[in-house]
mmCIF file of C-alpha atoms and ligand atoms in Angstrom:
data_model
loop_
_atom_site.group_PDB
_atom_site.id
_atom_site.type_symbol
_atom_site.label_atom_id
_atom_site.label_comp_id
_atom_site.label_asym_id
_atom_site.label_seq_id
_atom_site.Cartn_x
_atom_site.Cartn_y
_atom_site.Cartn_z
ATOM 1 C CA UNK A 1 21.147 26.194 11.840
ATOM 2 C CA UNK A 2 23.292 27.844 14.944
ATOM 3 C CA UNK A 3 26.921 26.425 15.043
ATOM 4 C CA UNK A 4 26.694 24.361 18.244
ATOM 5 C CA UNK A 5 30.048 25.446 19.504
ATOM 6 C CA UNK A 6 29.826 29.366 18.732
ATOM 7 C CA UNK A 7 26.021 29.924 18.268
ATOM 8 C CA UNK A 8 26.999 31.187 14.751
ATOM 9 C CA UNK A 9 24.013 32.027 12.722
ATOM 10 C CA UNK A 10 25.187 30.217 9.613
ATOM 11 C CA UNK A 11 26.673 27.318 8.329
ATOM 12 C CA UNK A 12 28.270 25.839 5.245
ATOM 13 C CA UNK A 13 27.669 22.169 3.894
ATOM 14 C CA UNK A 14 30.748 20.894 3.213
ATOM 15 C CA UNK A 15 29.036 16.936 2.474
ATOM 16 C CA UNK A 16 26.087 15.496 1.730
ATOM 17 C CA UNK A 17 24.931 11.790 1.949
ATOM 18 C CA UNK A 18 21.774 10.356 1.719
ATOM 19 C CA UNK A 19 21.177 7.562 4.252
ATOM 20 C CA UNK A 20 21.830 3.825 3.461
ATOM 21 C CA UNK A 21 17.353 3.853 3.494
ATOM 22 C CA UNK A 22 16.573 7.078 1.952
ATOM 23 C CA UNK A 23 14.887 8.285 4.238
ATOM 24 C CA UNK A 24 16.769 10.726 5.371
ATOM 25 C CA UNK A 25 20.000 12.947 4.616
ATOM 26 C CA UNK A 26 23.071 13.769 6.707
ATOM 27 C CA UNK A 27 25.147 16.795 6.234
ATOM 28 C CA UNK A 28 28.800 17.212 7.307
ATOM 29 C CA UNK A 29 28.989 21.142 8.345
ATOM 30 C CA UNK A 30 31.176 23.391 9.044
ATOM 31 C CA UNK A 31 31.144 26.923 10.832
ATOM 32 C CA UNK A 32 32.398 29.766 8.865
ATOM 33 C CA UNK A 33 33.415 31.688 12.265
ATOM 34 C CA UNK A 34 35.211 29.050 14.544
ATOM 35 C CA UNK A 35 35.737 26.514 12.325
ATOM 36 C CA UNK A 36 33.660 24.084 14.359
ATOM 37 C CA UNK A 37 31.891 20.815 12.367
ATOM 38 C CA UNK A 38 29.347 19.340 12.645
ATOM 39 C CA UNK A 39 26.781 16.830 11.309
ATOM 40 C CA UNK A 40 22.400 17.461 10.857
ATOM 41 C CA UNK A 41 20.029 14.587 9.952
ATOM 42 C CA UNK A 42 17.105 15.870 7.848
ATOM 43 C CA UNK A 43 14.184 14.100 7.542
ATOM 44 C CA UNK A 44 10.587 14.919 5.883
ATOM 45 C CA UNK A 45 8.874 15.089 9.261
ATOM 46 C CA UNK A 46 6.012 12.845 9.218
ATOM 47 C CA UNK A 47 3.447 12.849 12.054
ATOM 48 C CA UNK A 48 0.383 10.318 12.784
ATOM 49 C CA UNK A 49 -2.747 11.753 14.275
ATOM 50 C CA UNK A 50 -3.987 9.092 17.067
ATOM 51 C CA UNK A 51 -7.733 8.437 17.440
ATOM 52 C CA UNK A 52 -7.499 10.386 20.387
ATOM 53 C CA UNK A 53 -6.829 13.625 18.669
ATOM 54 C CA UNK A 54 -3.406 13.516 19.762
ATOM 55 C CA UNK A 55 -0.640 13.652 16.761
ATOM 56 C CA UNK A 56 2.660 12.531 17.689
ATOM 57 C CA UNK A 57 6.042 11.728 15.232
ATOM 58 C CA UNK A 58 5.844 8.404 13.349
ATOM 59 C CA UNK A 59 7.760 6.047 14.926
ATOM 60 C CA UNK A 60 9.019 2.534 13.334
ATOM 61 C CA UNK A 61 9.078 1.335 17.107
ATOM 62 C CA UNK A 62 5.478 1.940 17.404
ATOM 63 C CA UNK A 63 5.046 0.112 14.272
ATOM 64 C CA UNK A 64 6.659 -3.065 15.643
ATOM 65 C CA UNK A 65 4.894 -3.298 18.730
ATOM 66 C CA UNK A 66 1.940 -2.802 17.187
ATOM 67 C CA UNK A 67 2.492 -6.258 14.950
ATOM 68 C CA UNK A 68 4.501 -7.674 17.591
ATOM 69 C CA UNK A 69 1.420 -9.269 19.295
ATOM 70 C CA UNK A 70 0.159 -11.012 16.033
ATOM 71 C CA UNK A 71 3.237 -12.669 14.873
ATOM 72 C CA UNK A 72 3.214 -14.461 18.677
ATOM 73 C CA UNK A 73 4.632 -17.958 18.329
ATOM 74 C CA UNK A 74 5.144 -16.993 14.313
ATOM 75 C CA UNK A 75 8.863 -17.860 12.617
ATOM 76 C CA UNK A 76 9.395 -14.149 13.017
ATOM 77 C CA UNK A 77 12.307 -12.404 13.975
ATOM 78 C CA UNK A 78 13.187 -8.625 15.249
ATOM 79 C CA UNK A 79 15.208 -8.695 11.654
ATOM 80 C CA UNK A 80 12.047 -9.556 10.224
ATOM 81 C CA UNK A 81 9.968 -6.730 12.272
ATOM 82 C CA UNK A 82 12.763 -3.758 11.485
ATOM 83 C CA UNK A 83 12.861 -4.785 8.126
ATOM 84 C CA UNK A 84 8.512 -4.225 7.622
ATOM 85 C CA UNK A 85 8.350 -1.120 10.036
ATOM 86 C CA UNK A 86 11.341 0.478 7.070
ATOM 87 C CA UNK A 87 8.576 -0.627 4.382
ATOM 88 C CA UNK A 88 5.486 0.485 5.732
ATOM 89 C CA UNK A 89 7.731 4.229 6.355
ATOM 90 C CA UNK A 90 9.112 4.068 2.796
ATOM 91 C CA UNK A 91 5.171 3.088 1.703
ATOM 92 C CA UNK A 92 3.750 6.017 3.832
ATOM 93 C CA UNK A 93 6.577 8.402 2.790
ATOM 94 C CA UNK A 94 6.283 7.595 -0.775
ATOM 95 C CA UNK A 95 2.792 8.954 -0.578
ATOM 96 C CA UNK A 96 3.895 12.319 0.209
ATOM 97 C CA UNK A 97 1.768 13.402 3.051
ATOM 98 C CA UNK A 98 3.213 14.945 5.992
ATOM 99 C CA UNK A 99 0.424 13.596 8.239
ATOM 100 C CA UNK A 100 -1.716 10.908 8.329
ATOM 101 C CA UNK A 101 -4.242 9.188 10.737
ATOM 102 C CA UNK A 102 -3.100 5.329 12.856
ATOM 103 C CA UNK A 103 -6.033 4.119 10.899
ATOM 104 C CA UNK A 104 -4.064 4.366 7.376
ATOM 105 C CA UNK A 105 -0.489 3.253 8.943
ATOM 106 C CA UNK A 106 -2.632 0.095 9.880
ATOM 107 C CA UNK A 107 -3.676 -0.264 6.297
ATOM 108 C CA UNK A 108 0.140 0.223 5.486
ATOM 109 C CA UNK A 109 1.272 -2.450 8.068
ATOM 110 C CA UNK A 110 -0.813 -5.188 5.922
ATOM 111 C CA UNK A 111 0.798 -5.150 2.488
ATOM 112 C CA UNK A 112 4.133 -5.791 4.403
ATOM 113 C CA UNK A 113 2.906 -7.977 7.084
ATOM 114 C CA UNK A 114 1.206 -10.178 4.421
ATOM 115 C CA UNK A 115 4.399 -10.914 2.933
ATOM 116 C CA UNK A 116 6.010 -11.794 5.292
ATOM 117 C CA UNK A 117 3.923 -13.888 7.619
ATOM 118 C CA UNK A 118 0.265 -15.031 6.672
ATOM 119 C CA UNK A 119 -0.968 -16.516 10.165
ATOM 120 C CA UNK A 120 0.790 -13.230 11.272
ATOM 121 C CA UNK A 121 -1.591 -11.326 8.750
ATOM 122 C CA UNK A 122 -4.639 -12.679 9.308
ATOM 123 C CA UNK A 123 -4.544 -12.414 13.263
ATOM 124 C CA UNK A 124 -3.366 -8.551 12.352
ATOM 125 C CA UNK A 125 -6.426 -7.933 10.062
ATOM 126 C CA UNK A 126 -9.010 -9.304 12.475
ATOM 127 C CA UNK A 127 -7.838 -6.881 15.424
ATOM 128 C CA UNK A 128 -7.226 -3.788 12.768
ATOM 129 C CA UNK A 129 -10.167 -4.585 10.619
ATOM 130 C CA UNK A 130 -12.712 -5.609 13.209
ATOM 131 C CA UNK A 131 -13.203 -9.236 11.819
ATOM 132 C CA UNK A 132 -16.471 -10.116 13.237
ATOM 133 C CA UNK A 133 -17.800 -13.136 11.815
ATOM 134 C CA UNK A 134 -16.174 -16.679 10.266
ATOM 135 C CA UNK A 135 -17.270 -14.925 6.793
ATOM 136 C CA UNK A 136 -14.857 -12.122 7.635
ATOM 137 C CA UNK A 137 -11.874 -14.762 8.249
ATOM 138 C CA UNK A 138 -13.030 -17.093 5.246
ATOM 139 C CA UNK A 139 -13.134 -13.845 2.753
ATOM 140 C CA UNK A 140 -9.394 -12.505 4.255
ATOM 141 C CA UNK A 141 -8.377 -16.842 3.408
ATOM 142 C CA UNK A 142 -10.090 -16.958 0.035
ATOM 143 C CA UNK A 143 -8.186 -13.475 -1.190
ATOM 144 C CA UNK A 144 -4.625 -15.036 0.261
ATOM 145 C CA UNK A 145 -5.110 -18.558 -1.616
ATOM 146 C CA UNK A 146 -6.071 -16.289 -4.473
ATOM 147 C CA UNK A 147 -2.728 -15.189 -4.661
ATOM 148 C CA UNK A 148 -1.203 -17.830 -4.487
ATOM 149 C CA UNK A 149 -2.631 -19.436 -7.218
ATOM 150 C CA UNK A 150 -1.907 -16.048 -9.039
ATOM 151 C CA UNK A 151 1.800 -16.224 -7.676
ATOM 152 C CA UNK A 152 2.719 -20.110 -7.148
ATOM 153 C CA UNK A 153 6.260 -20.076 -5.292
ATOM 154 C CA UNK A 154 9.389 -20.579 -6.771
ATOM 155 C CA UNK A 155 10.679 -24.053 -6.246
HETATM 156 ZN ZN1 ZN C 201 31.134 28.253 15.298
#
């Protein structure tokens, strides 16, 4: 990494945090010629192929738009939204590929999305996993009231 200031070849780490998610790690540096510091971000890069070929960096933004529609008129907030997009990255990073297809960040999205809003859920899974029938709908109900007779709510 080139020292911004003198376009010095090298650089020495003089700290090292790892960010508040874990996603990513910051490092305090300092040039060994001018003296100059300086801070890098590195992340694992992590790139989604489109269905049009195209692959572009995973973005939690795109992630949020693209559940934004379905949780229309839902007790959802933009808290709520930041918080899934971080778990669907920390669930597609923790799988350890460096690229993957929008099909399988979908599949990611539901875990999350499930949790946190059902009517949410459901409307996402019929777009994402072309519900086309009342069979389709009543299958995606029967496996949530599963769970909850599996996992009753605290009082
Ligand atoms: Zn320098």
């Amino acid at each position: 990494m080139h020292c911004p200031f003198c376009r010095h070849p090298d650089s020495r780490v003089i700290d090292s945090r790892t960010s508040d998610d874990g996603l990513s790690i910051r490092r305090r540096r300092q040039c060994p010629e001018c003296g100059g510091r300086f801070t890098t971000t590195e992340t694992a890069s992590l790139n989604v192929i489109k269905r049009s070929g195209v692959m572009e960096p995973f973005s939690r933004d795109k992630v949020i738009s693209g559940v934004r529609k379905a949780c229309q008129g839902r007790p959802v907030t933009e808290g709520d939204l930041a918080v899934l997009a971080q778990k669907v990255e920390e669930a597609v990073r923790q799988t350890g590929v460096s690229q993957l297809d929008a099909n399988e960040i979908g599949l990611a999205i539901l875990g999350p999305l499930r949790d946190l809003d059902e009517v949410a859920y459901l409307r996402f899974a019929s777009v994402y996993q072309a519900f086309d029938s009342l069979e389709d709908f009543e299958s995606a109900i029967s496996d949530l009231r599963a769970d909850h007779v599996k996992a009753p709510q605290a009082e």
